[in-house]
Coordinates of C-alpha atoms in Angstrom, one line a residue:
Chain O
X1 CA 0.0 0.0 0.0
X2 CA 1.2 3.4 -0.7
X3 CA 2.5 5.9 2.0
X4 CA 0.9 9.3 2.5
X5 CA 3.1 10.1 5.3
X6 CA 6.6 8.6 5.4
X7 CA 9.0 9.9 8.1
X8 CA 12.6 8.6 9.3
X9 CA 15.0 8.6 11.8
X10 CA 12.9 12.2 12.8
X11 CA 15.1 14.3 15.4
X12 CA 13.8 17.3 17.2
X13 CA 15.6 19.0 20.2
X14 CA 13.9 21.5 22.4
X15 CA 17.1 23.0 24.9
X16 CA 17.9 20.4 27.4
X17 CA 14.2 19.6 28.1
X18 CA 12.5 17.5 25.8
X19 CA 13.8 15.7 22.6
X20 CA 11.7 13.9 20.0
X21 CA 14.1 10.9 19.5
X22 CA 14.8 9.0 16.2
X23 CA 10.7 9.0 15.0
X24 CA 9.7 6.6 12.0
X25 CA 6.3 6.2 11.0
X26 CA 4.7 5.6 7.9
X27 CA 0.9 6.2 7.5
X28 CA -0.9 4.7 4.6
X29 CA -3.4 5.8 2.1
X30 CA -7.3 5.8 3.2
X31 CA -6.6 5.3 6.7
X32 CA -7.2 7.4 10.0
X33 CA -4.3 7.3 12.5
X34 CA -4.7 8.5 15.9
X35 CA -1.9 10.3 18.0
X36 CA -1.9 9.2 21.7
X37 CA 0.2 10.2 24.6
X38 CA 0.3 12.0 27.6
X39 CA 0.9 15.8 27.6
X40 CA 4.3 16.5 26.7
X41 CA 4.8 13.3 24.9
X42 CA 5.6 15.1 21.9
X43 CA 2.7 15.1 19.9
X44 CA 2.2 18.4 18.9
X45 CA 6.2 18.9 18.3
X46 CA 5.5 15.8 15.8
X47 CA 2.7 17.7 14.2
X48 CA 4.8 21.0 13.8
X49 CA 7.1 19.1 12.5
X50 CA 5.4 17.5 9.9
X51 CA 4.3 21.0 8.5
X52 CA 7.2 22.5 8.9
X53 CA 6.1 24.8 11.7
X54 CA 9.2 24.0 12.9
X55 CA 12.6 23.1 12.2
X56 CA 13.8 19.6 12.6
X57 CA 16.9 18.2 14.0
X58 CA 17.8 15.6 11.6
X59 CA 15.6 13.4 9.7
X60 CA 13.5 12.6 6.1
X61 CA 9.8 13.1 6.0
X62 CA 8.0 12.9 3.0
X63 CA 4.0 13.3 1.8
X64 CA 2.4 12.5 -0.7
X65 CA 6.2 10.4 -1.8
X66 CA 7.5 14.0 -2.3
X67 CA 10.1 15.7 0.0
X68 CA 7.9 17.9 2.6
X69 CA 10.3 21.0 2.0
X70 CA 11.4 20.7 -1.3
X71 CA 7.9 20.2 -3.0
X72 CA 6.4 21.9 0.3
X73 CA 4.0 24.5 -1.6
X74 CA 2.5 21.3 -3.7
X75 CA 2.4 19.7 -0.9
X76 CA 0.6 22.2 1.3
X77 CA -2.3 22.6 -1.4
X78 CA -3.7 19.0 -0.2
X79 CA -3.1 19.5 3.4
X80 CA -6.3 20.5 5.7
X81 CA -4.7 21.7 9.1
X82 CA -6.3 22.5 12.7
X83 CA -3.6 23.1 15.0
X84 CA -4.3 22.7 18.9
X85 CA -4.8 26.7 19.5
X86 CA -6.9 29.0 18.0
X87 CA -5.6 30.9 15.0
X88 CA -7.5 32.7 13.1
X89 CA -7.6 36.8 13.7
X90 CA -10.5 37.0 16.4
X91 CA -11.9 40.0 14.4
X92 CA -12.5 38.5 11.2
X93 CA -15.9 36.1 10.2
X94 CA -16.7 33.1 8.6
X95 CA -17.4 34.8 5.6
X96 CA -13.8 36.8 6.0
X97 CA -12.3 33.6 6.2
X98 CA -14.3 32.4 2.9
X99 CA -13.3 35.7 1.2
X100 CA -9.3 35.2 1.5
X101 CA -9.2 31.1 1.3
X102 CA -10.5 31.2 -1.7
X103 CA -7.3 33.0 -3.0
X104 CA -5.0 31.0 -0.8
X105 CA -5.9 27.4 -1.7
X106 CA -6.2 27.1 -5.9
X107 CA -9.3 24.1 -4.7
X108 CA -11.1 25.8 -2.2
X109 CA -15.1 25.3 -2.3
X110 CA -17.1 28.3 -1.3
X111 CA -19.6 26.2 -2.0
X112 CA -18.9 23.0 0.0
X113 CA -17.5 25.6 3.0
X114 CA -20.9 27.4 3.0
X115 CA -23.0 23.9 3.5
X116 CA -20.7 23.4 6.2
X117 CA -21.3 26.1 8.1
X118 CA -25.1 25.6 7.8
X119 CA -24.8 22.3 8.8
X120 CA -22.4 22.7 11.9
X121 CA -24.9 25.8 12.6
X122 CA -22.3 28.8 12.5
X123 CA -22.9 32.0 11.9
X124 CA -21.5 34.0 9.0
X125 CA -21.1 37.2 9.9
X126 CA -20.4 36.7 13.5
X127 CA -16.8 38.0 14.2
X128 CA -14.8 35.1 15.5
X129 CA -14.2 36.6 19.3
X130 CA -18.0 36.2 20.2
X131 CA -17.9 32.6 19.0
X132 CA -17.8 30.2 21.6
X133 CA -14.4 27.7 21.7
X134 CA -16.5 25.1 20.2
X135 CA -17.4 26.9 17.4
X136 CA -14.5 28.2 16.4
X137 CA -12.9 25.0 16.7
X138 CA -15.9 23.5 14.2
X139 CA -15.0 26.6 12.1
X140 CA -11.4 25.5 11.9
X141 CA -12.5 21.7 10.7
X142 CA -15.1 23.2 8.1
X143 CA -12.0 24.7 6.7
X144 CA -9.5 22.2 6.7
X145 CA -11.9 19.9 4.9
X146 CA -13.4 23.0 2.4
X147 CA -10.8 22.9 0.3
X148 CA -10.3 19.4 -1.0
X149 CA -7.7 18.0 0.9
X150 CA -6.3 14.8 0.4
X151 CA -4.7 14.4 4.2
X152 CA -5.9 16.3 7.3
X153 CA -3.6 16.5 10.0
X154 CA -5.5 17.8 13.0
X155 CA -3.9 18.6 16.5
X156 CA -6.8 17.8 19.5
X157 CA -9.2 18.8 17.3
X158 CA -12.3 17.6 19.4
X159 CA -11.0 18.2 22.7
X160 CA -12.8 21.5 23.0
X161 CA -16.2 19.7 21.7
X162 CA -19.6 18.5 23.5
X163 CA -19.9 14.8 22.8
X164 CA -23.1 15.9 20.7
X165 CA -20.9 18.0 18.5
X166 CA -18.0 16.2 18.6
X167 CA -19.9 13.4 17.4
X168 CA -20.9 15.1 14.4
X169 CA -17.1 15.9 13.8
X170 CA -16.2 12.2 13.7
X171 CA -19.1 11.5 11.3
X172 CA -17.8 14.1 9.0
X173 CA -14.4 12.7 9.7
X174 CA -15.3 9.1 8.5
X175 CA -17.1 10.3 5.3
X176 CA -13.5 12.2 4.5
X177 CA -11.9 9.2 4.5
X178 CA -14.7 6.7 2.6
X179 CA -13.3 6.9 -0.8
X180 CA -9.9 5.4 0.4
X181 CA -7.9 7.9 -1.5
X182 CA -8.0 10.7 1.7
X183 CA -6.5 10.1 5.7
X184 CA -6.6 11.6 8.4
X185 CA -3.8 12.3 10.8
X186 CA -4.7 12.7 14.5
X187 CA -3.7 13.5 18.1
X188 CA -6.3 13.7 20.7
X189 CA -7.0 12.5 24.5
X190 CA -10.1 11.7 23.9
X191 CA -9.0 8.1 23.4
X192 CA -12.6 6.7 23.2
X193 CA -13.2 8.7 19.8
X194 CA -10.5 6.8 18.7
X195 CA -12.0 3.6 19.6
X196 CA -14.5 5.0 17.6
X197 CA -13.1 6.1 13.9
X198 CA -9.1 5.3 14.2
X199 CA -8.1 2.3 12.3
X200 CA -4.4 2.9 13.6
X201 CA -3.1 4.2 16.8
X202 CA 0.4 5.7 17.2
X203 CA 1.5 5.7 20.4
X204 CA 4.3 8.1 21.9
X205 CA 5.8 8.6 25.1
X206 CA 8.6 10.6 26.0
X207 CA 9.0 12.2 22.8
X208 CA 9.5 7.7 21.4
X209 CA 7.9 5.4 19.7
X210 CA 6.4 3.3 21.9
X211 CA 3.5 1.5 19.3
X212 CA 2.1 1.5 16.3
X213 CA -1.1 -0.8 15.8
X214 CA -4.1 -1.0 13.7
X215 CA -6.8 -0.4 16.6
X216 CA -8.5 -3.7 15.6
X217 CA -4.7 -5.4 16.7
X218 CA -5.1 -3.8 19.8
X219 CA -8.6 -4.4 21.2
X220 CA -8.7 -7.8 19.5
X221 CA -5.6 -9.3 21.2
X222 CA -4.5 -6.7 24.3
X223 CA -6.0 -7.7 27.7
X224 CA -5.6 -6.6 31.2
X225 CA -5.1 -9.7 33.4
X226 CA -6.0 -9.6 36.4
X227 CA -4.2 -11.6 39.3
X228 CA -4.1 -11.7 43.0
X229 CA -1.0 -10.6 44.6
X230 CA 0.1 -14.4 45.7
X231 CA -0.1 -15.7 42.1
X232 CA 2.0 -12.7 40.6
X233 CA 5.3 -14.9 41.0
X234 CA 3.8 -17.7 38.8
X235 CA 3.7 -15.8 35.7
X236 CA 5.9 -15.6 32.6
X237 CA 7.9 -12.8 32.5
X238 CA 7.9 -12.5 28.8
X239 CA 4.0 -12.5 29.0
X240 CA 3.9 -9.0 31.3
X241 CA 4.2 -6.0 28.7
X242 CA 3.4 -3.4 32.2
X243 CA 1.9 -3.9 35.7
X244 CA 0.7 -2.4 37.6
X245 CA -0.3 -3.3 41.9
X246 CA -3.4 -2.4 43.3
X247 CA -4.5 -3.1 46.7
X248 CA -5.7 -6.6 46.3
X249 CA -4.7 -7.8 43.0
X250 CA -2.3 -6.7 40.3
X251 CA -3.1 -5.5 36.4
X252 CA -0.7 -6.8 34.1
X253 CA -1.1 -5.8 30.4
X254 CA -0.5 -8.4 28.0
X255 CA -0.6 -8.4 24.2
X256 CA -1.8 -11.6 23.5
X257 CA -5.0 -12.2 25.6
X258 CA -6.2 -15.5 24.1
X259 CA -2.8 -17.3 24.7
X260 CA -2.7 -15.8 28.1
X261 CA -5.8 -16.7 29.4
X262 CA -5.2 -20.7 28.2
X263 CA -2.0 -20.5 30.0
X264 CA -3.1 -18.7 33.3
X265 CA -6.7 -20.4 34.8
X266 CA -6.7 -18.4 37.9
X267 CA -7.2 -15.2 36.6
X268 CA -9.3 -12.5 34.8
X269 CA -8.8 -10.8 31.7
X270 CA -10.3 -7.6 30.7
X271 CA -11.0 -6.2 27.6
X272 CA -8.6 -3.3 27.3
X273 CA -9.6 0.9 25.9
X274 CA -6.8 3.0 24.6
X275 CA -6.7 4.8 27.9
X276 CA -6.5 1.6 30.2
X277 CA -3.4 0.9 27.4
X278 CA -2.1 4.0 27.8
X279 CA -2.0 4.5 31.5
X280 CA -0.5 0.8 32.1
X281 CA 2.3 2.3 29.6
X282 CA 3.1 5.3 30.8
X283 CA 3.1 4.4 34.9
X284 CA 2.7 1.4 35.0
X285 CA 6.3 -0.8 35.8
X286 CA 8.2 -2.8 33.2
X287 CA 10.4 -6.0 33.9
X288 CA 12.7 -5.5 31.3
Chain M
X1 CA -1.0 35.6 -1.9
X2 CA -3.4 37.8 -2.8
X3 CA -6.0 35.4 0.1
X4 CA -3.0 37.3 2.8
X5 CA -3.5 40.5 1.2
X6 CA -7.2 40.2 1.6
X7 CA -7.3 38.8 5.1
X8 CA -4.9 42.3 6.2
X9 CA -7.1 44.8 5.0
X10 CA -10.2 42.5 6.8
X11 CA -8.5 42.9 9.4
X12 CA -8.0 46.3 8.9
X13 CA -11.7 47.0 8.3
X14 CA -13.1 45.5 11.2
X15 CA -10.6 47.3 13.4
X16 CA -11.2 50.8 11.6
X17 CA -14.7 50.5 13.3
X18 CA -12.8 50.6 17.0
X19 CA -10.6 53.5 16.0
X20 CA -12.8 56.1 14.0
X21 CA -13.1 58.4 16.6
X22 CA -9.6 59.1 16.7
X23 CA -9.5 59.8 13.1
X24 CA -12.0 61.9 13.3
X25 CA -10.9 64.2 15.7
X26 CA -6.7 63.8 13.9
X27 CA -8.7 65.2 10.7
X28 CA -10.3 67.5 12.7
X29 CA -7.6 68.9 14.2
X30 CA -6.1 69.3 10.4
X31 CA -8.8 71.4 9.4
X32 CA -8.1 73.5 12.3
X33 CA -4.7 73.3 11.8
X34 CA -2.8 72.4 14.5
X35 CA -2.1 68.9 12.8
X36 CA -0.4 68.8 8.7
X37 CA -3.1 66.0 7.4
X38 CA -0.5 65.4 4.9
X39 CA 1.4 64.0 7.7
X40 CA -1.5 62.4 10.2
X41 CA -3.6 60.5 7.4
X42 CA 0.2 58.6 6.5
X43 CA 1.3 57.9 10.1
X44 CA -2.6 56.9 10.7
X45 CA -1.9 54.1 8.0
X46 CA 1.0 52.5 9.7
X47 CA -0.4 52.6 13.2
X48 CA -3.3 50.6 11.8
X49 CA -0.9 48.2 9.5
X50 CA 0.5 47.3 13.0
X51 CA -2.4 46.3 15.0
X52 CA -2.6 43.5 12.2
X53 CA 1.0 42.5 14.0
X54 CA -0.3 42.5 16.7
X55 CA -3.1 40.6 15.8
X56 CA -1.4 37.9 14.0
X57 CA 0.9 37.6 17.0
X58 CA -2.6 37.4 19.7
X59 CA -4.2 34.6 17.8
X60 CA -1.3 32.5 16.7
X61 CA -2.2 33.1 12.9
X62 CA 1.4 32.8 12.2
X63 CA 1.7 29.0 12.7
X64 CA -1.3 28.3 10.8
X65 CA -0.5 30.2 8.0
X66 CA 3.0 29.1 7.6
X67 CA 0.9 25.4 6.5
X68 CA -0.9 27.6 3.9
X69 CA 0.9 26.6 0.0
X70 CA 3.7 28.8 0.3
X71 CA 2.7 30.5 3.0
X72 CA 6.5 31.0 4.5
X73 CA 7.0 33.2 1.2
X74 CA 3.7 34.9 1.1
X75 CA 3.6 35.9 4.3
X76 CA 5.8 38.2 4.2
X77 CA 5.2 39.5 1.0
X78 CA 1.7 40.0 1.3
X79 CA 2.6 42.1 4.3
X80 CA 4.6 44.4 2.1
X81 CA 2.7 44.6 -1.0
X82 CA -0.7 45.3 1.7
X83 CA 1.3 47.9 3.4
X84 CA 2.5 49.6 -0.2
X85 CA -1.4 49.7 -1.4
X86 CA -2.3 51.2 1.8
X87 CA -0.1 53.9 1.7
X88 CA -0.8 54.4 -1.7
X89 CA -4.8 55.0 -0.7
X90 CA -3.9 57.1 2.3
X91 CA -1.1 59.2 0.2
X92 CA -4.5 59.9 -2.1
X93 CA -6.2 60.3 0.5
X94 CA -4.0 62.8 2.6
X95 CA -3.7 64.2 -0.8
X96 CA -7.7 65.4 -1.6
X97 CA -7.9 66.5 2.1
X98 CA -5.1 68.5 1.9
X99 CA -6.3 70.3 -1.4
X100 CA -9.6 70.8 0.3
X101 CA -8.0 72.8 3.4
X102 CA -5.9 74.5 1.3
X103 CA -8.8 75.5 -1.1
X104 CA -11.1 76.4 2.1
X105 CA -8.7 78.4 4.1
X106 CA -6.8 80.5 1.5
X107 CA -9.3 80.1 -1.9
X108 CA -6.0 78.8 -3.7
X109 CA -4.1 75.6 -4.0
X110 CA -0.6 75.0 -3.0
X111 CA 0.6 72.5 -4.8
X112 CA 4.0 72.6 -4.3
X113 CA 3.9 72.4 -0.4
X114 CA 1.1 69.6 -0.2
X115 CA 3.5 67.6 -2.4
X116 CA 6.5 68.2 -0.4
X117 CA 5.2 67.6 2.7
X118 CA 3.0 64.5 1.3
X119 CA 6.9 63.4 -0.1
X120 CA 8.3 64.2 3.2
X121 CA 5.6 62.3 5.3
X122 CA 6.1 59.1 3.1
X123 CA 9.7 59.0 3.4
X124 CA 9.7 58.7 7.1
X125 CA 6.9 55.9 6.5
X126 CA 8.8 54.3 4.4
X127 CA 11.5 54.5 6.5
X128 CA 9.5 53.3 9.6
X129 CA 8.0 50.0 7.8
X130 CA 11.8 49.3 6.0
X131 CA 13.5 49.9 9.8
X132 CA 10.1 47.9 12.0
X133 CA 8.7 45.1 9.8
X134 CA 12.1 42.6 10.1
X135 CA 12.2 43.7 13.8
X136 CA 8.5 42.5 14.0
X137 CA 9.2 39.4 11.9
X138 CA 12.2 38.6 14.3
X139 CA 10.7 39.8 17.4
X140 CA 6.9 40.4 17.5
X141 CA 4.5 42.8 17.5
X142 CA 5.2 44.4 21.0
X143 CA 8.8 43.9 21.7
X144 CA 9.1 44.5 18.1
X145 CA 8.3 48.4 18.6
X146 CA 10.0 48.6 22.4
X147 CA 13.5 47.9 20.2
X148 CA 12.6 50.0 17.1
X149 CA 12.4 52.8 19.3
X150 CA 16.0 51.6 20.8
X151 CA 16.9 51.4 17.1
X152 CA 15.7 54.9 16.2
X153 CA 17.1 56.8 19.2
X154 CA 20.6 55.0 19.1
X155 CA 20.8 55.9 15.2
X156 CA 20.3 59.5 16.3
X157 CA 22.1 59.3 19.0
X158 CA 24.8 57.8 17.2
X159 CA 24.5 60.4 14.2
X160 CA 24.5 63.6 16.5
X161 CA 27.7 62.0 18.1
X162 CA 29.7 61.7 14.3
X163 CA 27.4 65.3 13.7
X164 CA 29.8 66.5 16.2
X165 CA 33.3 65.4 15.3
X166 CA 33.1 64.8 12.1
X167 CA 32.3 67.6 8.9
X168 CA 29.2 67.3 7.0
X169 CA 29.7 70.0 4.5
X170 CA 29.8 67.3 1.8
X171 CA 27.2 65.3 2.6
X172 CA 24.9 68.1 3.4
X173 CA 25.9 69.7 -0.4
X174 CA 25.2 66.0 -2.0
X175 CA 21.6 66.5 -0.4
X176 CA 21.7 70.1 -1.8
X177 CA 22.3 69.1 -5.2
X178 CA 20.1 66.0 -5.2
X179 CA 17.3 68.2 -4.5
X180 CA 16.6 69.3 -8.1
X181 CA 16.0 65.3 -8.9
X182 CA 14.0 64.8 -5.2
X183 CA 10.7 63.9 -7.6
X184 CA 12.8 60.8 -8.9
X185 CA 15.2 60.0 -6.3
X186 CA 13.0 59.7 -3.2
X187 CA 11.0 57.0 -5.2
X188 CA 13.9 55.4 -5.9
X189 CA 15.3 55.7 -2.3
X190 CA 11.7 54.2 -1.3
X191 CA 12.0 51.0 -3.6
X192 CA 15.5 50.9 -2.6
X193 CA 14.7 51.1 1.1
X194 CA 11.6 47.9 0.8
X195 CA 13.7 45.9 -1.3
X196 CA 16.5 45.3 1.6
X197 CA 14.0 45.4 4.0
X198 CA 11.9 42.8 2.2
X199 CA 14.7 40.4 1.5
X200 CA 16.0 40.4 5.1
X201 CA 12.4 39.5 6.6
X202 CA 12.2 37.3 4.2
X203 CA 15.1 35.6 5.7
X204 CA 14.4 35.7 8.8
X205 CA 10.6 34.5 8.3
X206 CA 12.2 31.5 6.1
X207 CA 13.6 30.0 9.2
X208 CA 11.3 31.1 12.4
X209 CA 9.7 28.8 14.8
X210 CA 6.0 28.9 16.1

């Protein structure tokens, strides 16, 4: 299948405090990819880097299978972008925002961006700084998706949602991607909407790496097994992925749940979300 | 480009609203004449070119429209290409108003000192936007202007200092006898002036952060 996004060996150093260390993902065509990771993972700095927001370290990253700087104004022209802060001028409307689009990207659909805004329920001439967060944030997706893209790349872009709206969002999300040629590139905390639309999850921690599965992989065949604290001892290191010990029992995470719960009678396994995967990850304790 | 061009004067529009009073009462106080309109309508035209900074700066529109096709380029252009067109309208405009005092007060036209003073005014804007606009791409909006005005006063600081020890009979005679060609040499000194300042926020914008 062909790449949309290919990145290697991405470096990105921030002073002494945070690095982005030696990143390789590819994302395919037709596909929606979710983000994860706890604040400060490096999620954002991935994004940015990705558009060239900012600079990177050392590293390849192409789009499209062109180089992201070299071919970058090609490039840019089938990008939809929401960044995680707000950033269009507060003074300015929706139809201000039509009016200059339209001579920034050579496909942009006054058409198409007008339906949206009727159907998210925003206002035209309303001047962006009496808009509620939500709205502008909806304002921010009509746009990135107005204009024909072939890859959104979307930093938290529901986080600021009600679950009615945010709902809609993913709905208009999943149509983006129906026809296989478009994909969606996303970070978010909301780890349930993932459940919901990703069909891969990138996980990062600590500015790393630390997964990258199709989210079928992941529900199908991750478990949380559950143990009391006497019968810990009596299982196979290799099988723990992360632990954690709770008062009574202990929650080990385990990427194989069907093999592991043949093997290990006297205990429980859970069906595992994102955010129970994500937690055990990122505090709960590794063996090796 | 042209979408960046669009989106400034927007910007503009909506914030002219906020600040009409205060024009009002600067053109006012040109009919009276305590104020040269050929000089307030000008300086009126970068103050309002600013807030735009400033706004881009508030809402982060900078790292959004660096993801725009070629927005790194266009940025900065459309900055400079807005700002030219602006003062071009206000120079027209500063221009009419001045010919109607003129007319009003004395029943005649002067000409000659509307369009030396207009000339005047739009060499120090000139000079202003060529001097502020890589500060502001380096620095932003507000500590952009706190170290133009460090700029300006240690240039003329700086100048009185050589003013003092050094002659400038020759200099001050180069100006004398450029004067005769001021109609084409100040436009030149303009496009001169933008050029260098273009191509060093350019620069600078071509490899900044957000």
């Amino acid at each position: 299948m062909e790449n949309i996004i290919e990145i290697k060996n991405l470096k990105k150093k921030y002073d002494d405090k945070f690095e982005l260390g030696k990143i390789d993902i590819s994302i395919p065509k037709g596909v929606i990819v979710g983000l994860i990771g706890e604040n400060g993972a490096g999620k954002t700095t991935l994004i940015k880097s990705i558009l060239n927001i900012i600079k990177i370290d050392s590293g390849e990253i192409k789009i499209f299978g062109k180089d992201y700087k070299k071919e970058e104004k090609v490039i840019k022209e089938d990008i939809g972008v929401v960044l995680d802060n707000m950033f269009f001028p507060e003074l300015l409307n929706a139809k201000d925002i039509n009016n200059s689009m339209k001579d920034i990207y050579k496909n942009w659909d006054s058409k198409l961006y007008f339906s949206y805004l009727k159907e998210f329920d925003l206002p035209e001439n309303k001047p962006l700084k009496s808009m509620s967060k939500g709205m502008r944030k909806k304002l921010e997706i009509v746009t990135a998706i107005s204009h024909k893209s072939k890859l959104l790349i979307l930093d938290e872009p529901t986080s600021a949602l009600d679950p009615v709206v945010r709902s809609e969002v993913l709905e208009v999300l999943q149509k983006f991607i129906e026809d296989e040629e478009h994909s969606i590139l996303l970070s978010t905390h909301i780890t349930s909407d993932l459940e919901r639309i990703a069909d891969e999850i990138i996980f990062i921690d600590k500015g790393k790496k630390v997964l990258q599965k199709s989210r079928d992989e992941i529900i199908d065949n991750y478990g949380i097994l559950k143990c009391d604290i006497d019968y810990f001892s009596n299982i196979d290191k290799k099988d723990i992925i992360a632990y954690k010990k709770t008062k009574y029992a202990y929650e080990i995470l385990v990427n194989d749940k069907k093999q592991a719960s043949k093997k290990y009678h006297n205990c429980v396994i859970d069906k595992i979300t994102l955010e129970d995967l994500m937690v055990l990850v990122i505090k709960g304790e590794k063996i090796c | 480009m042209l979408g960046l061009i669009k989106k400034d004067f927007l910007l503009i529009k909506a914030n002219l609203k906020s600040m009409i009073i205060i024009f009002v009462i600067y053109i006012m106080l040109a009919f009276q004449g305590t104020l040269d309109v050929t000089f307030i309508i000008p300086l009126i035209g970068i103050i309002l070119f600013l807030s735009t900074f400033s706004y881009d700066d508030f809402n982060n529109w900078n790292s959004y429209a660096v993801t725009l096709p070629n927005g790194r380029k266009n940025v900065v252009r459309a900055k400079y290409i807005a700002s030219i067109i602006l003062m071009i309208i206000l120079a027209v405009v500063a221009f009419s108003i001045g010919i109607g005092i003129s007319y009003i007060k004395t029943n005649s036209i002067n000409l000659d000192e509307i369009i030396s003073s207009l000339m005047g005014t739009m060499l120090s804007s000139v000079i202003i936007i060529s001097l502020l606009y890589p500060i502001v791409f380096k620095f932003g909006a507000t500590n952009g202007r706190i170290i133009l005005f460090a700029v300006v006063f240690g240039i003329a600081g700086i100048g009185t200092l050589i003013a003092q020890f050094i002659d400038m009979t020759p200099i001050i005679n180069i100006i004398n006898k450029l004067d005769n060609y001021l109609l084409i040499a100040i436009p030149i000194i303009y496009i001169i002036l933008l050029g260098i300042s273009y191509l060093i926020s350019s620069k600078i914008y071509q490899n900044k952060e957000f």
